[in-house]
XYZ file of C-alpha atoms in Angstrom:
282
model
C -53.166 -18.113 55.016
C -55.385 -15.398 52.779
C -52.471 -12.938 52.989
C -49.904 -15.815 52.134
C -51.644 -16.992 48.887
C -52.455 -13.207 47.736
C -48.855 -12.412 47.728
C -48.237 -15.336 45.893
C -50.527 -14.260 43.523
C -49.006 -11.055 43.253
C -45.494 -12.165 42.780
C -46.834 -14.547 40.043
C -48.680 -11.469 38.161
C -45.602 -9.373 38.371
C -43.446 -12.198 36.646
C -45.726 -12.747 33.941
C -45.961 -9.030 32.849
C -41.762 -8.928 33.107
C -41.516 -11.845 30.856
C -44.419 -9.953 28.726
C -41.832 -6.978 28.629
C -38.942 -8.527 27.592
C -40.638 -10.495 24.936
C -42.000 -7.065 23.638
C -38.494 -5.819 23.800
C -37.181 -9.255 21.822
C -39.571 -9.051 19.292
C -37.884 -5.138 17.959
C -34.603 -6.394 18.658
C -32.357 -9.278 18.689
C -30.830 -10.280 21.908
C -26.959 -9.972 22.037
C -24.757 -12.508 23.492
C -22.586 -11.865 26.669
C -19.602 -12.342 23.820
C -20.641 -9.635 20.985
C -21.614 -7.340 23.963
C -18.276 -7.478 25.496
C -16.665 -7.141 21.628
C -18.941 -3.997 21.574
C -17.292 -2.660 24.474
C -13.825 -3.417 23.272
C -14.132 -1.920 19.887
C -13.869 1.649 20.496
C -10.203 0.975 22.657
C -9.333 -1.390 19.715
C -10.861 0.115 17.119
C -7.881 2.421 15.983
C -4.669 1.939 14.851
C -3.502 4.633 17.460
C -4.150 1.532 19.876
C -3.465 -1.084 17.404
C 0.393 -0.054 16.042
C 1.596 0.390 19.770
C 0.057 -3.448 20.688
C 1.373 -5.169 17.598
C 4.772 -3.237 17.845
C 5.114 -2.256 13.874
C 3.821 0.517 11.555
C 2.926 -0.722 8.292
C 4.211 1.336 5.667
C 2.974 1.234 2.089
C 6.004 2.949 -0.331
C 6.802 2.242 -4.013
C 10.871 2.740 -3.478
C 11.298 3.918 -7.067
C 10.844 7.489 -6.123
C 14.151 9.360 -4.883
C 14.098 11.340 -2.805
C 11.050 10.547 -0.934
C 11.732 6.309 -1.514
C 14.362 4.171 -2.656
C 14.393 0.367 -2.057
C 17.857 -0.307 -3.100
C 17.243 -3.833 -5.610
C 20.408 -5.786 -3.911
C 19.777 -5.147 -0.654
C 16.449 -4.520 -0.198
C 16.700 -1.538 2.421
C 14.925 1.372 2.160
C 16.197 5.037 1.548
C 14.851 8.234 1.368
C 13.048 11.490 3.299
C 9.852 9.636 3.791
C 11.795 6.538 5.203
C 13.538 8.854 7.496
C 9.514 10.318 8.909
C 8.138 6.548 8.669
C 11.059 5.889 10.933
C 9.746 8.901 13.525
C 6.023 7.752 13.223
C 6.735 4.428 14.089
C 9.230 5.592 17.147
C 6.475 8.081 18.277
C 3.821 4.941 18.024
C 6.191 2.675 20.306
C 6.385 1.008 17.365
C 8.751 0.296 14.734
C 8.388 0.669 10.723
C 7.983 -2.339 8.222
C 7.695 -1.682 4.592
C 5.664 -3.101 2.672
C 6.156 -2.882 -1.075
C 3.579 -0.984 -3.569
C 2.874 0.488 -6.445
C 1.608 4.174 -7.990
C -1.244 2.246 -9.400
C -2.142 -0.062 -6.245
C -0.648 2.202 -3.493
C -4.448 3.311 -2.080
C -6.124 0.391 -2.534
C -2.943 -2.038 -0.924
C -3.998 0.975 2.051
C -7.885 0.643 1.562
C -7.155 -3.471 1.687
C -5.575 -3.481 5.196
C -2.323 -4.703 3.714
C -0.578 -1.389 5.616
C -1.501 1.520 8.019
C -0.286 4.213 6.202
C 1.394 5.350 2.797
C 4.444 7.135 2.372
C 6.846 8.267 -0.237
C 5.920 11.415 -2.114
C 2.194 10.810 -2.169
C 0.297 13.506 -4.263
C -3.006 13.955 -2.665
C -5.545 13.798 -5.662
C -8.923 13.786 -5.398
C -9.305 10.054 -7.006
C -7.103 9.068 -4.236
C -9.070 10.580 -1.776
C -11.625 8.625 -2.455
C -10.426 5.096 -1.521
C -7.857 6.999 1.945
C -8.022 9.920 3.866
C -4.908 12.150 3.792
C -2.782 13.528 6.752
C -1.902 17.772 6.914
C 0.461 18.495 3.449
C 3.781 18.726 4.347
C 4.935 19.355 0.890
C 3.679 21.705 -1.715
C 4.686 20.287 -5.346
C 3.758 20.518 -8.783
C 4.609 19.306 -12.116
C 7.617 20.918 -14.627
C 9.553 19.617 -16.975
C 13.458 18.446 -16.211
C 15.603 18.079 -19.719
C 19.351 18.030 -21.011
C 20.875 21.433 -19.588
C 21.396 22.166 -23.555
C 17.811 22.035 -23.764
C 16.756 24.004 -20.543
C 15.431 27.225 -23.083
C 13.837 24.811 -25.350
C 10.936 23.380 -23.340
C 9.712 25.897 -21.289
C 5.876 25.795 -21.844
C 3.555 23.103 -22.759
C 3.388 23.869 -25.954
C 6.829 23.519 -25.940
C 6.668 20.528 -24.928
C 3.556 19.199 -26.899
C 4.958 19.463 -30.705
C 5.795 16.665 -33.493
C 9.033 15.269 -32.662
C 9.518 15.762 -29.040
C 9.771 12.280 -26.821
C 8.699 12.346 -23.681
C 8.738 10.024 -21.118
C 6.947 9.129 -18.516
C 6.508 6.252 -15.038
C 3.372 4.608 -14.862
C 0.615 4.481 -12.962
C 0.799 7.974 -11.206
C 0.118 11.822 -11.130
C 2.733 12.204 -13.991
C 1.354 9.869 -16.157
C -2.234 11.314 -15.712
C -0.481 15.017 -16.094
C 1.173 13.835 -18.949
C -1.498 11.988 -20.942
C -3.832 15.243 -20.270
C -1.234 17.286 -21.839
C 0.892 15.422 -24.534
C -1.450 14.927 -27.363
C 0.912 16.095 -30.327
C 4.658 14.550 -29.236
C 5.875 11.231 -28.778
C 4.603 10.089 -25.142
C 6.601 6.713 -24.023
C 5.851 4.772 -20.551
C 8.836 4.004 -19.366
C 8.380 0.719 -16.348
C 11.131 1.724 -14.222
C 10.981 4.968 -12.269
C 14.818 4.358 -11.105
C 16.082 4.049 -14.516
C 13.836 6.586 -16.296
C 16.125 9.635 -16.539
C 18.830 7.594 -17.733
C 16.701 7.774 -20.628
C 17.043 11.734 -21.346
C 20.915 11.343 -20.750
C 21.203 8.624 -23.352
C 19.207 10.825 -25.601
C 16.090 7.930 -26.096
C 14.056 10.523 -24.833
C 14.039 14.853 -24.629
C 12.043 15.596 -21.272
C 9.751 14.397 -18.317
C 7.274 16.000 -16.332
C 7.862 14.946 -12.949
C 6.704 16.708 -9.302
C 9.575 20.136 -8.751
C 10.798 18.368 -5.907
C 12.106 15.438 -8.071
C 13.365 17.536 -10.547
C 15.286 19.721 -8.012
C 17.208 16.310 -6.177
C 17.617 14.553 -10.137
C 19.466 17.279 -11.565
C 21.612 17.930 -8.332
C 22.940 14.053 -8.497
C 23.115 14.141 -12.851
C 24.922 17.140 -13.495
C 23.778 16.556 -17.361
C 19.745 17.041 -16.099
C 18.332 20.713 -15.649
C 15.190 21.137 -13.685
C 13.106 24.180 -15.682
C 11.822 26.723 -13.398
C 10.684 24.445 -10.766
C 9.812 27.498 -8.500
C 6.640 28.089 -11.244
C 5.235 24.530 -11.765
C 2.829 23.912 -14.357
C 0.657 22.584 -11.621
C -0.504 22.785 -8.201
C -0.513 19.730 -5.680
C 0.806 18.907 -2.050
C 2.166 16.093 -0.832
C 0.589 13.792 2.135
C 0.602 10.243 3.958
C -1.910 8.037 2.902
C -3.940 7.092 5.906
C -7.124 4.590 5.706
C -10.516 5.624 5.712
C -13.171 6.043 8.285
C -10.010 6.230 11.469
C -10.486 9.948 12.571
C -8.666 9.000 16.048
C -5.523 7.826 13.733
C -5.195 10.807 11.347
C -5.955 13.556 13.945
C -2.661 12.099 15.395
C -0.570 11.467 12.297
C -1.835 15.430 11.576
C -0.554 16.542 14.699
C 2.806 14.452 13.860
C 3.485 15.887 10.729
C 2.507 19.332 12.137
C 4.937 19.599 14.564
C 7.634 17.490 12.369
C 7.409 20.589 9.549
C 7.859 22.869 12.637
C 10.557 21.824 14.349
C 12.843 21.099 11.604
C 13.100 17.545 11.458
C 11.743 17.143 7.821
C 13.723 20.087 7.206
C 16.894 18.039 8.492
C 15.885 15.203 6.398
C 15.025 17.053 3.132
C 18.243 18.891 3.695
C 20.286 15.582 4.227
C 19.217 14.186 0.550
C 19.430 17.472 -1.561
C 22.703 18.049 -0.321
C 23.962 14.412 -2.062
C-alpha cells in the first residue's frame, strides 16, 4: 500500500513541474494553433511563384504595349506583339504555365509588380536604380542606351547634346520613363514636349511638329528600319549606358534565380536572337 501511494505521489510531482514548464515556456511565447503551424509548414513550398505560376496555370505579365519592338498591344484587337511577348511566351511554357498580360504603364509598371497585380514585367524594361528599389531585376539581356533618332536630312545636325539642347529645337518625348527622365536632365535650353502616346510619337518628327527624340538605340534601330524618313544617329555610341531586364518582385530569390537561369540560357542559345532577328527584319 506504502509503495502504491508513493508512486502516486511521484507521478503527481512530475505533472505539476511539466505543467510548471510549459507555462514558463507560454509566458516567452505565444502558443500556435495546429492551423498557423501547418500554414508555417506550407509556406516555404508555396511561398514562391516558381510553385505558384505552375499551380495556377498563368504567368502574369506586366507590359505597357506602346513600346515596339519589345511590346505592342495592337488598339483593335487587343493582342500583343513584340520580342518580349515572344520570351513571356517561353517563360510561361517553361513554368507549365501560360502568359496573361496585364496592361501597365512606364510610370506604374514597378509598383502594378510591387502590388501583386503581376509576376513579372516585360517589354524593354531599363533597369534603374529607382526601379530597383520597389523589384528586383533578372540577368540583362540587353545592353541599351539613349541617342537621338531625327529626319535623315537632319542626321549631321544633332549629333551631340548640345546639339540637341539649343533655342529652337523641339523635342519630344513619352512619359513617365527613362527617356523622359534622360530628357528632362538634359534639355534645359530647347523646346521639350510630352507627347501621351508612345505609338504615335514619331509620327510627330515625320510631320515636322517636332525635330528629334531621345529614345533607348534599340528603338531607334527597329523605328527607322519600318519609317524610311527616320535616321537613328550613331546608335552604336549612345549617350548613355543602361541594360535591359524583367521586372521580378521583391524579396522571391527562389523565383529570380530561375527567371536568371531562363534568360541565361535564352541569350545563349539563340532564341532571343531568333526573336530580335524576326522584328528588325520587318
Amino acid at each position: 500500500m506504502r509503495r502504491t501511494v508513493t508512486l502516486s505521489a511521484l507521478a503527481a510531482v512530475l505533472a505539476a513541474t511539466a505543467a510548471g514548464s510549459a507555462l514558463a515556456v507560454g509566458s516567452t511565447s505565444k502558443p500556435e494553433s495546429p492551423r498557423a503551424s501547418a500554414a508555417d509548414r506550407a509556406r516555404p513550398q508555396r511561398g514562391t511563384l516558381l510553385d505558384r505560376v505552375p499551380e495556377r496555370g498563368v504567368l502574369r505579365v506586366c507590359t505597357t504595349g506602346d513600346y515596339r519592338p519589345f511590346s505592342h498591344r495592337d488598339p483593335k484587337s487587343g493582342a500583343y506583339t513584340g520580342i518580349d511577348i515572344k520570351m513571356a511566351g517561353d517563360l510561361a511554357k517553361s513554368l507549365d504555365a501560360k502568359p496573361a498580360f496585364v496592361p501597365t504603364t512606364w510610370a506604374t509598371l514597378v509598383d502594378d509588380l510591387a502590388a501583386g497585380r503581376c509576376d513579372v514585367g516585360m517589354g524593354g524594361v531599363s533597369v534603374t536604380l529607382a526601379r530597383a528599389r520597389k523589384a528586383s531585376f533578372s540577368e540583362p539581356y540587353l545592353t541599351d542606351g539613349k541617342t537621338p533618332i531625327v529626319r535623315c536630312e537632319d542626321k549631321a545636325r544633332y549629333r551631340t547634346l548640345e546639339d540637341i539642347d539649343r533655342p529652337g529645337v523641339r523635342v519630344v518625348v513619352n512619359p513617365g520613363g527613362t527617356n523622359e527622365e534622360f530628357a528632362r536632365a538634359h534639355v534645359k535650353r530647347a523646346t521639350l514636349t510630352v507627347h501621351p502616346d508612345n505609338t504615335t510619337i514619331f509620327d510627330e518628327i515625320i510631320a515636322g511638329r517636332a525635330d528629334v527624340m531621345m529614345t533607348d538605340a534599340s528603338e531607334t534601330r527597329y523605328q527607322s528600319a519600318i519609317h524610311p524618313e527616320l535616321c537613328a544617329v550613331h546608335p552604336d555610341e549612345p549617350f548613355s549606358f543602361s541594360e535591359k531586364a524583367y521586372a521580378l518582385p521583391r524579396g522571391d530569390a527562389q523565383f529570380t534565380e530561375y527567371v536568371d537561369q531562363w534568360v541565361h540560357l535564352a541569350t545563349h542559345d539563340g532564341t532571343y536572337k531568333k526573336y530580335e532577328d524576326e522584328w528588325l527584319r520587318r
